[in-house]
Short mmCIF file of C-alpha atoms in Angstrom, two decimals:
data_model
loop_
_atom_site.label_atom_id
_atom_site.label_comp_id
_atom_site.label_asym_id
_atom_site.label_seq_id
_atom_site.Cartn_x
_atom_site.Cartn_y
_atom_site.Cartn_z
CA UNK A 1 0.00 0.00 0.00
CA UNK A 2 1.16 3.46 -1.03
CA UNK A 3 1.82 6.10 1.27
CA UNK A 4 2.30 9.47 0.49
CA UNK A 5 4.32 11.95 3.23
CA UNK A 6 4.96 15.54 2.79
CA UNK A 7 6.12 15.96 6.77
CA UNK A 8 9.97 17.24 5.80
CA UNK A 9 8.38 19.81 3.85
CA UNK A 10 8.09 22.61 7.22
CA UNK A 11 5.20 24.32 7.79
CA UNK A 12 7.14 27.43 9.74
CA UNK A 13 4.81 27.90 12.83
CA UNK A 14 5.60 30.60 16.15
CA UNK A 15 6.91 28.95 19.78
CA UNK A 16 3.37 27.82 21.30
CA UNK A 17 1.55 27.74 18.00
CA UNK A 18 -1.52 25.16 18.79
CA UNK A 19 -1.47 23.23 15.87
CA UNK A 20 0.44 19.85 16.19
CA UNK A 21 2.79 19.77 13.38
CA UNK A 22 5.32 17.46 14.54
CA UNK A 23 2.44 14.74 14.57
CA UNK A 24 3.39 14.25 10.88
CA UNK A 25 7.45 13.18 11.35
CA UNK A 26 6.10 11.35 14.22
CA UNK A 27 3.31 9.35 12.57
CA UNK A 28 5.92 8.65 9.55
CA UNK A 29 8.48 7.27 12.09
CA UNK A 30 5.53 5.23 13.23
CA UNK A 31 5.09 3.43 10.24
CA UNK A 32 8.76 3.18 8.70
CA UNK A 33 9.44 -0.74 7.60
CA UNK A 34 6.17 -1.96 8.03
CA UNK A 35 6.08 -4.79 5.99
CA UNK A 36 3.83 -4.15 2.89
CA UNK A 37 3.62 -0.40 3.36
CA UNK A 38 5.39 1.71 0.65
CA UNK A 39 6.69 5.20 1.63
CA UNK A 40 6.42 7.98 -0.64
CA UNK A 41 7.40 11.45 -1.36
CA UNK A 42 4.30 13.56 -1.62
CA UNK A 43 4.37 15.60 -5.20
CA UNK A 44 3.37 19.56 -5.14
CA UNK A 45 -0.48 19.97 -6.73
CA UNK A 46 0.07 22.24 -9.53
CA UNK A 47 -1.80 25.94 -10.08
CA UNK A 48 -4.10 23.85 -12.57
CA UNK A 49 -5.03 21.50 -10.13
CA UNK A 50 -5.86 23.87 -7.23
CA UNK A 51 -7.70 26.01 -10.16
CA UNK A 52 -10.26 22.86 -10.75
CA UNK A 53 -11.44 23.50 -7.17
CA UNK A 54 -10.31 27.15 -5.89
CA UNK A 55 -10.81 30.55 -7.25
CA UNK A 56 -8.05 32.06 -9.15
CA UNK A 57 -7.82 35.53 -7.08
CA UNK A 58 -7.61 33.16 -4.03
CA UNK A 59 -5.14 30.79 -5.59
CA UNK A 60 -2.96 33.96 -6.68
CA UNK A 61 -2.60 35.32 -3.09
CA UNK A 62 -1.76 32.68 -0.99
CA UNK A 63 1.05 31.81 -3.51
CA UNK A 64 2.28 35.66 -3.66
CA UNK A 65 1.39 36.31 -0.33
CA UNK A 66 -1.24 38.72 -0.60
CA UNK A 67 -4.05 37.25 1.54
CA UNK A 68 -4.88 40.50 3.64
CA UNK A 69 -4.46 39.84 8.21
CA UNK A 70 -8.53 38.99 7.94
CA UNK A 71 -7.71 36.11 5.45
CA UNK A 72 -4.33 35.36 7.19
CA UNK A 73 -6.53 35.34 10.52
CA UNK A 74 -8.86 32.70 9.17
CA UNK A 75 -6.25 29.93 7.70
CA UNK A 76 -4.30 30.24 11.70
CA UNK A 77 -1.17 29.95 10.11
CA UNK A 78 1.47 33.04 9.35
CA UNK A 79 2.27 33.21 5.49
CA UNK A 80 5.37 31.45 4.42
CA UNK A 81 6.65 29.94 1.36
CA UNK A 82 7.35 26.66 2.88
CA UNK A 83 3.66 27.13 4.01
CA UNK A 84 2.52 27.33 0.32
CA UNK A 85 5.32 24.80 -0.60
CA UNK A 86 3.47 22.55 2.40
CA UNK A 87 0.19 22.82 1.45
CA UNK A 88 0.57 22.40 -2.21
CA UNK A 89 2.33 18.77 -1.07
CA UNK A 90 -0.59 18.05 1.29
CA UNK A 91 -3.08 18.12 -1.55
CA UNK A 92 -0.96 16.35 -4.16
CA UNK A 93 -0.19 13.35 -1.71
CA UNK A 94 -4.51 13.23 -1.83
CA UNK A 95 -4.55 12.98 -5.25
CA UNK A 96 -1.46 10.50 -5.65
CA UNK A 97 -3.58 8.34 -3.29
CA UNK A 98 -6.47 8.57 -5.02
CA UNK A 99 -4.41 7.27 -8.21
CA UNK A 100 -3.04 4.82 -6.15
CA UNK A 101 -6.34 3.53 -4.72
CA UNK A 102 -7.75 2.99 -8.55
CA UNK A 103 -5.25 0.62 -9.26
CA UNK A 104 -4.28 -1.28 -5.89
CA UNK A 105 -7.70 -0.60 -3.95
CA UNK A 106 -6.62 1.54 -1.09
CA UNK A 107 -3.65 3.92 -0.47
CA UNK A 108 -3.45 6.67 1.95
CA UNK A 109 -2.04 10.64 2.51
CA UNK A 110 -0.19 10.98 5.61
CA UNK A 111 -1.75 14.83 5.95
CA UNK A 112 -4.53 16.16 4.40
CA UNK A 113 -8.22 16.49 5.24
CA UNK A 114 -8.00 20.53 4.90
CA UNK A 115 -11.63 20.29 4.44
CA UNK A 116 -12.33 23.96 6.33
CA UNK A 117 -10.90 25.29 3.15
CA UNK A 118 -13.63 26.89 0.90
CA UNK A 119 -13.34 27.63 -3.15
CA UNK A 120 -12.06 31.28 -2.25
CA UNK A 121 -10.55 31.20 1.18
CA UNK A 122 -9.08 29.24 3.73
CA UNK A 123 -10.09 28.38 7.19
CA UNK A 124 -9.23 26.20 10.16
CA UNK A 125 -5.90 25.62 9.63
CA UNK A 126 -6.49 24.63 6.29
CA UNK A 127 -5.08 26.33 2.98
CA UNK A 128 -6.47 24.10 0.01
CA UNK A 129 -9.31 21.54 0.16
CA UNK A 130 -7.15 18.12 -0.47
CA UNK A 131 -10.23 16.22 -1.05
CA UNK A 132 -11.95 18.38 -3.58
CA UNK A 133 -9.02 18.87 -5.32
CA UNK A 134 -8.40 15.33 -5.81
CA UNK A 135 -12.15 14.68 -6.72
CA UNK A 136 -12.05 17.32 -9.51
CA UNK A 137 -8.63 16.05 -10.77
CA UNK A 138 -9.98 12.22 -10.83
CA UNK A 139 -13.22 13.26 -12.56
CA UNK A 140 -10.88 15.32 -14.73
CA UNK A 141 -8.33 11.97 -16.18
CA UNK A 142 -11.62 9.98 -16.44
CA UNK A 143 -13.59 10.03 -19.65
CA UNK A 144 -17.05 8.57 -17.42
CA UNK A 145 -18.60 11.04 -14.95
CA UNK A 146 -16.65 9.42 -11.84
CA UNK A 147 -19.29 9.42 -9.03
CA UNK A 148 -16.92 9.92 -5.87
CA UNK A 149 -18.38 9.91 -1.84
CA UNK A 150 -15.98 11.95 0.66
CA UNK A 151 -16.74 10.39 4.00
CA UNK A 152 -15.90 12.43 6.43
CA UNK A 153 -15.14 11.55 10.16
CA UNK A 154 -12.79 13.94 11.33
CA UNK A 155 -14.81 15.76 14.68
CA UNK A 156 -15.45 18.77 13.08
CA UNK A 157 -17.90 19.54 9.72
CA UNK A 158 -16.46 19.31 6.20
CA UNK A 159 -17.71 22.98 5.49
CA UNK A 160 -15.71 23.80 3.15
CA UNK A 161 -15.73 20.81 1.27
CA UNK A 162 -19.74 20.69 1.59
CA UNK A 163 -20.04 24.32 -0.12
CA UNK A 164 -17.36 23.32 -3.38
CA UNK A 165 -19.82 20.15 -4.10
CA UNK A 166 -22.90 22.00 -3.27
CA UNK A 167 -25.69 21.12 -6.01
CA UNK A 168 -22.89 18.80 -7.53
CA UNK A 169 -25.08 15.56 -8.09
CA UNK A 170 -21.71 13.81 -9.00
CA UNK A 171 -19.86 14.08 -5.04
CA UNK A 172 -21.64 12.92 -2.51
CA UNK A 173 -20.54 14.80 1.22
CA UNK A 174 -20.96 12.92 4.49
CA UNK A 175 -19.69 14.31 7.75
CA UNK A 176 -20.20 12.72 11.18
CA UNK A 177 -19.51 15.96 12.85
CA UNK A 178 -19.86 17.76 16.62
CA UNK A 179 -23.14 19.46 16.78
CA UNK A 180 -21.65 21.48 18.69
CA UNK A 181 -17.92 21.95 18.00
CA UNK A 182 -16.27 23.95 14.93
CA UNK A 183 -17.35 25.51 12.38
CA UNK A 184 -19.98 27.07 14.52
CA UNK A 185 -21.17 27.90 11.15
CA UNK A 186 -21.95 24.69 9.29
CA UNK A 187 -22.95 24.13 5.82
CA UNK A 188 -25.12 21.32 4.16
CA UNK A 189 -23.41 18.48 3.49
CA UNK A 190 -25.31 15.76 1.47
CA UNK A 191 -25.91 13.82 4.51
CA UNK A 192 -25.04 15.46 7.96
CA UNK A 193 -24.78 13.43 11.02
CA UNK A 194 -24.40 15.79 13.76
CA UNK A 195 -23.54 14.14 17.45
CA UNK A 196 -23.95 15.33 20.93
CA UNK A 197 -21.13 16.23 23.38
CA UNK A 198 -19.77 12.91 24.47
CA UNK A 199 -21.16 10.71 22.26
CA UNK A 200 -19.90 7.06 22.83
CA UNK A 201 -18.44 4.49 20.51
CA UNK A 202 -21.93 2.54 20.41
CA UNK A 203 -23.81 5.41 19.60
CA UNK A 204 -21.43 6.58 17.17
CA UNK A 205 -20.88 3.73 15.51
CA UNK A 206 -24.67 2.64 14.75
CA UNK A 207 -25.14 6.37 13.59
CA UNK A 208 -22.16 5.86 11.27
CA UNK A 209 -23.75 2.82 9.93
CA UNK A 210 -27.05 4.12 9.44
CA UNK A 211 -24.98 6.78 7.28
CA UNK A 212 -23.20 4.57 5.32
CA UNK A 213 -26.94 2.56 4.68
CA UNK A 214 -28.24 5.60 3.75
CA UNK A 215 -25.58 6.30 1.56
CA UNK A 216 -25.27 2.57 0.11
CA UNK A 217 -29.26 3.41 -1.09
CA UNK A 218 -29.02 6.14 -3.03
CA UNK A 219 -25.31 6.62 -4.59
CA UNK A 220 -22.91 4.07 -5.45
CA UNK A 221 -19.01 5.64 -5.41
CA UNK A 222 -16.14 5.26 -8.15
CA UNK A 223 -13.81 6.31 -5.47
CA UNK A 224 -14.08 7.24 -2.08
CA UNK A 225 -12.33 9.47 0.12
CA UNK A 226 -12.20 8.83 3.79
CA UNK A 227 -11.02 11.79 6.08
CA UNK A 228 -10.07 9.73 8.99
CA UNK A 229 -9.70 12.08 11.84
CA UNK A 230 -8.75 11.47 15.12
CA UNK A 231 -10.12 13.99 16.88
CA UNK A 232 -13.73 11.58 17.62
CA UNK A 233 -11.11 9.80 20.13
CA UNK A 234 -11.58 10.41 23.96
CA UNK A 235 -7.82 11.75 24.43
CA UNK A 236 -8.26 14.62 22.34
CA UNK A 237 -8.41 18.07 23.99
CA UNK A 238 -10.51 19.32 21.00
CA UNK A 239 -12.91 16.61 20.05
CA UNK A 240 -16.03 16.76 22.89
CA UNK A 241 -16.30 12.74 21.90
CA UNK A 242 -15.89 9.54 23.99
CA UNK A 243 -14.81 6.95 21.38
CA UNK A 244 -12.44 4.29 22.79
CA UNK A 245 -9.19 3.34 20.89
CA UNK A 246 -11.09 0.27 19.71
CA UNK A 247 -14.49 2.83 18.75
CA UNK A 248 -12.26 4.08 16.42
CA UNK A 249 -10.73 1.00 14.91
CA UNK A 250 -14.35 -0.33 14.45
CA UNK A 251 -15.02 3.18 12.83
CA UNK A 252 -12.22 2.58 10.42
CA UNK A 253 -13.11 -1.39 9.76
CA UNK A 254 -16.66 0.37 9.20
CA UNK A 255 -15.72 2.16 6.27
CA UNK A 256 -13.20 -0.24 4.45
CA UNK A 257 -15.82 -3.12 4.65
CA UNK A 258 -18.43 -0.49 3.23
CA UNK A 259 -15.72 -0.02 0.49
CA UNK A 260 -14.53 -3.51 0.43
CA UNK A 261 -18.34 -4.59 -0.32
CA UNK A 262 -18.21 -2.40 -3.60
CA UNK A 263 -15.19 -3.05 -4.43
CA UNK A 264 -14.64 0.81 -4.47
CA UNK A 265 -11.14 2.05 -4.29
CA UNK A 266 -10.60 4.23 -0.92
CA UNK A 267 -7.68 7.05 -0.56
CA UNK A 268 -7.43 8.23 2.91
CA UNK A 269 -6.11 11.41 4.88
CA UNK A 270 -4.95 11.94 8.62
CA UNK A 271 -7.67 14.88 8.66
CA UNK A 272 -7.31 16.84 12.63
CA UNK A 273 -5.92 15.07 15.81
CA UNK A 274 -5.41 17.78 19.04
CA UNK A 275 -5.18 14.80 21.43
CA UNK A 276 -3.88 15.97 25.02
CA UNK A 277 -1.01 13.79 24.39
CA UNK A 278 0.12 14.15 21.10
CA UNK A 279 1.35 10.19 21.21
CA UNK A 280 -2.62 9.34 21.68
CA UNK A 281 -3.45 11.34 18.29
CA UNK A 282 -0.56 9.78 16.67
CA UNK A 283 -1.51 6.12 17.89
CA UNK A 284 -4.59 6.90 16.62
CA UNK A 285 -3.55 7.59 12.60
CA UNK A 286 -1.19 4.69 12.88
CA UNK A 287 -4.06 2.42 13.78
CA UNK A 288 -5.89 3.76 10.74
CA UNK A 289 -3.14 3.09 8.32
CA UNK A 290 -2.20 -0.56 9.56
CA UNK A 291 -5.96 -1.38 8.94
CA UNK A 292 -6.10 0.06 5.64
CA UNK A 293 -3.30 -2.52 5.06
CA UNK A 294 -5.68 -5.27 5.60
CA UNK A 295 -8.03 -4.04 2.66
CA UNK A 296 -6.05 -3.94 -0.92
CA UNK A 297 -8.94 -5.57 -2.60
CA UNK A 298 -8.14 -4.51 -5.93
CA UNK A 299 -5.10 -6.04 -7.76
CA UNK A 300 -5.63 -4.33 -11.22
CA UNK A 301 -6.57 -0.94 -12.21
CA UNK A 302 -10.92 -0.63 -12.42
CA UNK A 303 -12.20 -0.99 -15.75
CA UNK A 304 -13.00 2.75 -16.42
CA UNK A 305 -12.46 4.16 -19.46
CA UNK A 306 -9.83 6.87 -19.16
CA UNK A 307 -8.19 9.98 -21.20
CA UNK A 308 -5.43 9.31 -22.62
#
């Protein structure tokens, strides 16, 4: 299984900044020589790329660094080039694993899940939406109208992500999601699952199956991408959720059985993580990607016709 790691690429942040960057290098040494897993530099997404799901004015400023304090504000993180350099990796290691999930059946980004970032700004810690990105760039190689599903677990709601694919019959957005927690300011997803401080892992998991049912009845994926965060666990400082470390293993099996039943490639990303102890978020991804391990269904590349 292909994995795609962008961590040596720094992300410049201030002594005391909040977000947990080392969590990257420290997931990769994590997984280093595990039989079966394939490590791989993450390539830079190109201006045309970012273009197929981001406004051009937007596009333009973050990579001169013209996004005005507001805008700045928003993303959380000061402008740098290695944080354009770092964020144009984090959404090409997306769409490298979505390539590599159409021919092997499942491959993973070690990042990613910047799903607070709209078409024309950022948010959230989050620059470029990875996953639309790498939806529009799939749909773009295939000749078909790919159908894909971004199923998205990370604690808080795929906004951004949800207002790119609005009225777009051909991506379907699910977010299990914090009723509570941020964006205080959702928007509609295709199917919304919104949860209660201190939700469980048995009444997370039957709500996560009911979503996937729901799903399963009325769209049928090419590809899926699965924002596994780990901010649902109980160790994270962020989260507001109860899940055990084996809630979220069944959480993961959840959605590669889903995808194993329809024999539907899968590309992951980390998505958030703010555990207390940044070894519990960390644990937490690891566990993901050794379970993806367990689910290359797919041996050959699907039978879709492509561009050439």
């Amino acid at each position: 299984m292909d994995a795609f790691y962008a961590d040596h690429f720094v992300l410049p942040l201030p002594e005391g900044h909040r977000f947990p960057m080392s969590k990257y290098r420290l997931l990769r040494d994590g997984i280093v020589g595990t039989p079966g897993l394939v490590l791989r530099e993450a390539p830079a997404a190109t201006d045309t790329q970012l273009l197929l799901a981001h406004d051009p004015v937007y596009v333009q400023k973050v990579v001169n660094g013209t996004l005005d304090s507001k805008e700045q504000r928003e993303i959380g993180f000061p402008w740098t080039p290695g944080m354009v350099e770092r964020s144009r990796r984090s959404v090409g290691a997306t769409i490298a694993a979505c390539d590599s999930a159409m021919k092997e059946g499942i491959a993973v980004n070690l990042a990613g899940g910047t799903h607070h970032a709209y078409r024309d700004k950022g948010s959230g810690f989050c620059v470029f939406n990875d996953a639309a990105v790498a939806a529009r760039v799939m749909q773009r190689q295939s000749a078909a109208s790919l159908s894909v599903a971004i199923i998205d677990l990370d604690v808080h709601q795929g906004n951004g992500t949800a207002a790119i694919f609005k009225n777009d019959s051909s991506v379907f957005t699910l977010s299990l999601h914090g009723d509570k927690n941020f964006p205080f300011r959702k928007e509609p997803s295709d199917l919304d699952v919104p949860l209660e401080d201190g939700v469980t892992d048995e009444v997370y998991l039957q709500s996560l199956r009911e979503a996937l049912e729901h799903l399963n009845n009325i769209f049928r994926p090419q590809l899926i991408i699965y924002l596994a965060g780990a901010d649902p666990h109980e160790g994270d400082r962020l989260g507001r959720l109860k899940l055990t470390n084996e809630g979220m293993l069944a959480r993961d099996r959840a959605v590669f059985e889903y995808a194993r039943r329809l024999d539907t490639p899968v590309a992951i990303s980390m998505a958030g993580g703010y555990g207390i102890k940044i070894e519990t978020t960390v644990a937490m991804h690891r566990q993901t990607v050794l379970e993806a391990l367990q689910y290359q269904w797919l041996k050959k590349p699907l039978s879709l016709e492509t561009k050439p």
